[in-house]
C-alpha angles and dihedrals in degrees: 000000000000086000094321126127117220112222107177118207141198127207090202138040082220122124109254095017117152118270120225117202119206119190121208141164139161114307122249140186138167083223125055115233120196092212090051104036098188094221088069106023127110121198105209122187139186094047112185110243100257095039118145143190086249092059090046096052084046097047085050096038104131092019102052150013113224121210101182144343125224106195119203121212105025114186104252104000123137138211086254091053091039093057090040087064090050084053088051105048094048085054099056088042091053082044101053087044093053087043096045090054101036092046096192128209110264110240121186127254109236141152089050114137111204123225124269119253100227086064124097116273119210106246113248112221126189112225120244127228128218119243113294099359127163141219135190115224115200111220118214100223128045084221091061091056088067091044092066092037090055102054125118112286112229088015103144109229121194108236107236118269140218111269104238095222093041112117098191108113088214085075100050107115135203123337083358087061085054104049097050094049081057100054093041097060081051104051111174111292083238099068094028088065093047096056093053082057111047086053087049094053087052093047096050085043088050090052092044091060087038088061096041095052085047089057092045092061097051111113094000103118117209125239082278092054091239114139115221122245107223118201096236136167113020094351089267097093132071116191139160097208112273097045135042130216121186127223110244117218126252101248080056100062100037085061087046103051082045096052093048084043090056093048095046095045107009093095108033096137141042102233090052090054078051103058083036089065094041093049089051088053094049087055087042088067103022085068082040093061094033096056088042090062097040082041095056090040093063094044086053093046090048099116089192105087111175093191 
């Protein structure tokens, strides 16, 4: 179909299941891209919603080794996070190229203790695909991009299935995947409660050593001779030990820094100390005026009259 194969699928080994159909062919482009070499690149199309690299390197097990796989039309993904993955993936490509040269000596991983299993554990969640969304999978070899193109066309393939005895929650399918995702955001009140404490218990032991280095510093000058001014009390005091300064606020400052700016630039000239003056004057008279007529209202209201 218009340069497509058609490779049906089933999600169940059932009699009368639904058939999905995905539609793939050889990667082109007018522009040549290091992390989708077209020799070895298969666009693939009509993905369903939950699938994952790990179904596509089992729906091509025995045909074709998969490097890596770029899915298109991720739910919720952006342009920013789509061209972090980019970012990503050049980087592991540029990695496994170093590595491959360099070929560095193998050393074993010890001393690491691993986590307890009564801890939080952050939830895995598979990432879901919009309807009929694509991907491109990078094979690792030019030979295993004729294999796929060379299946049978119209063979019907059985998409891979969770293992029933798997525990792995990247496997869960379906209503199961749900449900997990929903029991793992709720973990048991119990040791929910545990684990606040125990960061609690880490962050009251971090600002214990914070305010005992602080005290430490008080009166210990520095090479230059200089004595540090430590931040103490409710975060409005500064002190090194012997004497106290006290932070001043930010309104305060502002009408500070205005009021020197007004001395050191207010009268430059000579015309601008002249309509000072004048404008003193005009408010001079303007009060004057003003405290003649309250003055003669309250002489006409006086009830009290001697004469």
């Amino acid at each position: 179909i218009s340069g497509y194969k058609v490779l049906p699928v089933q999600f169940s080994s059932d009699q009368g299941a639904a058939t999905h159909y995905l539609y793939f062919r050889q990667h082109s482009s007018n522009k040549e891209d290091v992390l989708t070499p077209s020799d070895r690149t298969l666009f693939i199309t009509n993905l369903p919603a939950d699938t994952t690299e790990r179904d596509l390197r089992r729906l091509f097990h025995g045909v074709a080794r998969i490097a890596r796989v770029i899915f298109h039309g991720i739910v919720g993904q952006d342009v920013i996070q789509k061209t972090a993955a980019n970012a990503r993936a050049m980087t592991e490509l540029a990695a496994a190229m170093a590595s491959a040269e360099a070929q560095p000596p193998k050393t074993d991983k010890k001393g690491k203790k691993a986590d307890s299993a009564d801890k939080l554990a952050p939830v895995p969640r598979t990432q879901l695909l919009m309807s009929g969304a694509s991907a491109h999978i990078v094979l690792l070899e030019v030979a295993e991009l004729a294999n796929v193109l060379s299946m049978k066309a119209g063979a019907i393939t059985e998409w891979p299935t969770r293992d029933p005895d798997s525990t792995n929650p990247l496997d869960y399918r379906g209503v199961a995947r749900y449900l997990y995702e929903y029991r793992a955001a709720r973990p048991p009140v119990d040791l929910l409660q545990s684990e606040v404490d125990s960061y609690m218990a880490k962050f009251e032991e971090s600002q214990y050593e914070r305010d005992r280095m602080l005290a430490q510093q008080q009166n210990v000058p520095d090479e230059d001779g200089f004595v540090t001014v430590v931040r103490r009390g409710k975060h409005t005091k500064n002190s090194d030990g012997a004497v106290s300064v006290t932070a001043v606020s930010a309104d305060d400052a502002r009408e500070a820094k205005a009021k020197r700016k007004e001395v050191l630039f207010g009268d430059m000239y000579r015309f601008q100390m002249r309509e000072r003056k004048n404008t003193q004057l005009l408010e001079l008279r303007k009060k004057f005026e003003e405290d003649k007529e309250r003055i003669a209202r309250m002489r006409q209201a006086r009830q009290f009259r001697p004469y």
